[in-house]
């Protein structure tokens, strides 16, 4: 029971966070030396930095055709939109699911489907509020296109936000990856867009909370019937 309770509060940390925690801890030590109340403030900041870079174990649902959420956060937009040209997903509007991540969400990004990475494309840009619709076009972004076994493709785009200043992508074209595998990370608040194949209906609604690697966004093999969201 003790081990279970400990694992509830203490999560593994992604390697990208080690130097940031080390810097925060060093600053905290100086703060304690200068003035103890300031040191406690620094300690709180150090804990938050660790918490930001947490990388918990996720259990990805198994099943042909399942599209899994690539990010923790809230569905902020659900609409038809033209995918970024650099992802080679065609020139027709596709259903786009936008997931907004606050600075309190886990920011490790996971692949929504199993398949082969066919394109990775970075584009510099602005740092507007990631919850805005125009952030998809104007903000710094990194897109990944994945081709599934049936030949269809799904695009997932990491978008920098108002606070985010660094997009990290760990995959390259040609890699074969499983659904739920880690593919990137964005530092300090951002958004992810998922572009579904033509004709695929999402199973989520605006305002719904997402869990990266676990929440099902769509079922490519199931009946394409929308599930209306009901707030309670």
PDB file of N, CA and C in Angstrom, residues 50-88:
ATOM      1  N   UNK A  50      10.124  20.122 -11.441  1.00  0.00           N
ATOM      2  CA  UNK A  50      10.108  18.652 -11.497  1.00  0.00           C
ATOM      3  C   UNK A  50       8.740  18.157 -11.959  1.00  0.00           C
ATOM      4  N   UNK A  51       7.694  18.736 -11.391  1.00  0.00           N
ATOM      5  CA  UNK A  51       6.331  18.323 -11.720  1.00  0.00           C
ATOM      6  C   UNK A  51       6.032  18.572 -13.197  1.00  0.00           C
ATOM      7  N   UNK A  52       6.530  19.680 -13.734  1.00  0.00           N
ATOM      8  CA  UNK A  52       6.288  20.003 -15.134  1.00  0.00           C
ATOM      9  C   UNK A  52       6.893  18.939 -16.051  1.00  0.00           C
ATOM     10  N   UNK A  53       8.074  18.448 -15.730  1.00  0.00           N
ATOM     11  CA  UNK A  53       8.770  17.490 -16.577  1.00  0.00           C
ATOM     12  C   UNK A  53       8.466  16.034 -16.214  1.00  0.00           C
ATOM     13  N   UNK A  54       7.411  15.814 -15.444  1.00  0.00           N
ATOM     14  CA  UNK A  54       7.063  14.438 -15.086  1.00  0.00           C
ATOM     15  C   UNK A  54       6.724  13.632 -16.332  1.00  0.00           C
ATOM     16  N   UNK A  55       7.008  12.352 -16.280  1.00  0.00           N
ATOM     17  CA  UNK A  55       6.780  11.464 -17.425  1.00  0.00           C
ATOM     18  C   UNK A  55       6.156  10.166 -16.920  1.00  0.00           C
ATOM     19  N   UNK A  56       4.888  10.199 -16.534  1.00  0.00           N
ATOM     20  CA  UNK A  56       4.255   9.013 -15.938  1.00  0.00           C
ATOM     21  C   UNK A  56       4.070   7.889 -16.947  1.00  0.00           C
ATOM     22  N   UNK A  57       4.006   6.689 -16.422  1.00  0.00           N
ATOM     23  CA  UNK A  57       3.720   5.519 -17.256  1.00  0.00           C
ATOM     24  C   UNK A  57       2.262   5.582 -17.699  1.00  0.00           C
ATOM     25  N   UNK A  58       2.018   5.331 -18.959  1.00  0.00           N
ATOM     26  CA  UNK A  58       0.652   5.337 -19.490  1.00  0.00           C
ATOM     27  C   UNK A  58       0.334   3.971 -20.119  1.00  0.00           C
ATOM     28  N   UNK A  59      -0.904   3.538 -19.984  1.00  0.00           N
ATOM     29  CA  UNK A  59      -1.364   2.271 -20.562  1.00  0.00           C
ATOM     30  C   UNK A  59      -2.181   2.599 -21.803  1.00  0.00           C
ATOM     31  N   UNK A  60      -1.611   2.355 -22.972  1.00  0.00           N
ATOM     32  CA  UNK A  60      -2.259   2.710 -24.236  1.00  0.00           C
ATOM     33  C   UNK A  60      -3.264   1.639 -24.659  1.00  0.00           C
ATOM     34  N   UNK A  61      -4.511   2.015 -24.949  1.00  0.00           N
ATOM     35  CA  UNK A  61      -5.497   1.041 -25.422  1.00  0.00           C
ATOM     36  C   UNK A  61      -5.020   0.353 -26.703  1.00  0.00           C
ATOM     37  N   UNK A  62      -5.282  -0.922 -26.780  1.00  0.00           N
ATOM     38  CA  UNK A  62      -4.882  -1.699 -27.948  1.00  0.00           C
ATOM     39  C   UNK A  62      -6.098  -1.981 -28.824  1.00  0.00           C
ATOM     40  N   UNK A  63      -5.935  -1.812 -30.113  1.00  0.00           N
ATOM     41  CA  UNK A  63      -7.035  -2.085 -31.036  1.00  0.00           C
ATOM     42  C   UNK A  63      -6.772  -1.465 -32.390  1.00  0.00           C
ATOM     43  N   UNK A  64      -7.083  -2.183 -33.438  1.00  0.00           N
ATOM     44  CA  UNK A  64      -6.873  -1.660 -34.787  1.00  0.00           C
ATOM     45  C   UNK A  64      -7.739  -0.423 -35.009  1.00  0.00           C
ATOM     46  N   UNK A  65      -7.118   0.638 -35.476  1.00  0.00           N
ATOM     47  CA  UNK A  65      -7.856   1.829 -35.843  1.00  0.00           C
ATOM     48  C   UNK A  65      -8.033   2.865 -34.748  1.00  0.00           C
ATOM     49  N   UNK A  66      -7.552   2.596 -33.547  1.00  0.00           N
ATOM     50  CA  UNK A  66      -7.723   3.572 -32.471  1.00  0.00           C
ATOM     51  C   UNK A  66      -6.720   4.717 -32.620  1.00  0.00           C
ATOM     52  N   UNK A  67      -7.230   5.935 -32.484  1.00  0.00           N
ATOM     53  CA  UNK A  67      -6.380   7.136 -32.508  1.00  0.00           C
ATOM     54  C   UNK A  67      -6.333   7.666 -31.085  1.00  0.00           C
ATOM     55  N   UNK A  68      -5.125   7.748 -30.524  1.00  0.00           N
ATOM     56  CA  UNK A  68      -4.949   8.073 -29.116  1.00  0.00           C
ATOM     57  C   UNK A  68      -4.489   9.522 -28.955  1.00  0.00           C
ATOM     58  N   UNK A  69      -4.904  10.149 -27.890  1.00  0.00           N
ATOM     59  CA  UNK A  69      -4.502  11.532 -27.638  1.00  0.00           C
ATOM     60  C   UNK A  69      -2.981  11.632 -27.490  1.00  0.00           C
ATOM     61  N   UNK A  70      -2.363  12.594 -28.183  1.00  0.00           N
ATOM     62  CA  UNK A  70      -0.917  12.771 -28.080  1.00  0.00           C
ATOM     63  C   UNK A  70      -0.506  13.647 -26.906  1.00  0.00           C
ATOM     64  N   UNK A  71      -1.476  14.240 -26.203  1.00  0.00           N
ATOM     65  CA  UNK A  71      -1.133  15.198 -25.153  1.00  0.00           C
ATOM     66  C   UNK A  71      -2.152  15.198 -24.027  1.00  0.00           C
ATOM     67  N   UNK A  72      -1.684  15.556 -22.834  1.00  0.00           N
ATOM     68  CA  UNK A  72      -2.588  15.877 -21.737  1.00  0.00           C
ATOM     69  C   UNK A  72      -3.140  17.275 -21.991  1.00  0.00           C
ATOM     70  N   UNK A  73      -4.345  17.527 -21.518  1.00  0.00           N
ATOM     71  CA  UNK A  73      -4.907  18.862 -21.696  1.00  0.00           C
ATOM     72  C   UNK A  73      -6.399  18.822 -21.953  1.00  0.00           C
ATOM     73  N   UNK A  74      -6.898  19.897 -22.534  1.00  0.00           N
ATOM     74  CA  UNK A  74      -8.327  20.050 -22.796  1.00  0.00           C
ATOM     75  C   UNK A  74      -8.553  20.288 -24.289  1.00  0.00           C
ATOM     76  N   UNK A  75      -9.572  19.642 -24.848  1.00  0.00           N
ATOM     77  CA  UNK A  75      -9.920  19.880 -26.247  1.00  0.00           C
ATOM     78  C   UNK A  75     -10.440  21.318 -26.358  1.00  0.00           C
ATOM     79  N   UNK A  76      -9.707  22.142 -27.088  1.00  0.00           N
ATOM     80  CA  UNK A  76     -10.068  23.562 -27.187  1.00  0.00           C
ATOM     81  C   UNK A  76     -10.744  23.912 -28.506  1.00  0.00           C
ATOM     82  N   UNK A  77     -10.439  23.166 -29.557  1.00  0.00           N
ATOM     83  CA  UNK A  77     -11.041  23.392 -30.875  1.00  0.00           C
ATOM     84  C   UNK A  77     -11.332  22.051 -31.528  1.00  0.00           C
ATOM     85  N   UNK A  78     -12.416  22.016 -32.294  1.00  0.00           N
ATOM     86  CA  UNK A  78     -12.807  20.810 -33.013  1.00  0.00           C
ATOM     87  C   UNK A  78     -13.477  21.276 -34.292  1.00  0.00           C
ATOM     88  N   UNK A  79     -12.747  21.214 -35.411  1.00  0.00           N
ATOM     89  CA  UNK A  79     -13.259  21.828 -36.637  1.00  0.00           C
ATOM     90  C   UNK A  79     -12.545  21.274 -37.859  1.00  0.00           C
ATOM     91  N   UNK A  80     -13.092  21.594 -39.035  1.00  0.00           N
ATOM     92  CA  UNK A  80     -12.440  21.244 -40.294  1.00  0.00           C
ATOM     93  C   UNK A  80     -11.426  22.339 -40.621  1.00  0.00           C
ATOM     94  N   UNK A  81     -10.221  21.932 -41.000  1.00  0.00           N
ATOM     95  CA  UNK A  81      -9.169  22.908 -41.301  1.00  0.00           C
ATOM     96  C   UNK A  81      -8.174  22.306 -42.288  1.00  0.00           C
ATOM     97  N   UNK A  82      -7.537  23.173 -43.054  1.00  0.00           N
ATOM     98  CA  UNK A  82      -6.504  22.709 -43.978  1.00  0.00           C
ATOM     99  C   UNK A  82      -5.265  22.305 -43.188  1.00  0.00           C
ATOM    100  N   UNK A  83      -4.748  21.113 -43.405  1.00  0.00           N
ATOM    101  CA  UNK A  83      -3.536  20.700 -42.689  1.00  0.00           C
ATOM    102  C   UNK A  83      -2.322  21.449 -43.226  1.00  0.00           C
ATOM    103  N   UNK A  84      -1.268  21.599 -42.435  1.00  0.00           N
ATOM    104  CA  UNK A  84      -0.049  22.248 -42.929  1.00  0.00           C
ATOM    105  C   UNK A  84       0.470  21.546 -44.184  1.00  0.00           C
ATOM    106  N   UNK A  85       0.818  22.323 -45.194  1.00  0.00           N
ATOM    107  CA  UNK A  85       1.252  21.745 -46.468  1.00  0.00           C
ATOM    108  C   UNK A  85       2.472  20.861 -46.314  1.00  0.00           C
ATOM    109  N   UNK A  86       3.348  21.203 -45.353  1.00  0.00           N
ATOM    110  CA  UNK A  86       4.590  20.457 -45.201  1.00  0.00           C
ATOM    111  C   UNK A  86       4.387  19.018 -44.726  1.00  0.00           C
ATOM    112  N   UNK A  87       3.174  18.715 -44.236  1.00  0.00           N
ATOM    113  CA  UNK A  87       2.909  17.351 -43.785  1.00  0.00           C
ATOM    114  C   UNK A  87       2.399  16.443 -44.894  1.00  0.00           C
ATOM    115  N   UNK A  88       2.131  17.002 -46.061  1.00  0.00           N
ATOM    116  CA  UNK A  88       1.722  16.214 -47.240  1.00  0.00           C
ATOM    117  C   UNK A  88       0.476  15.380 -46.953  1.00  0.00           C
TER     118      UNK A  88
END
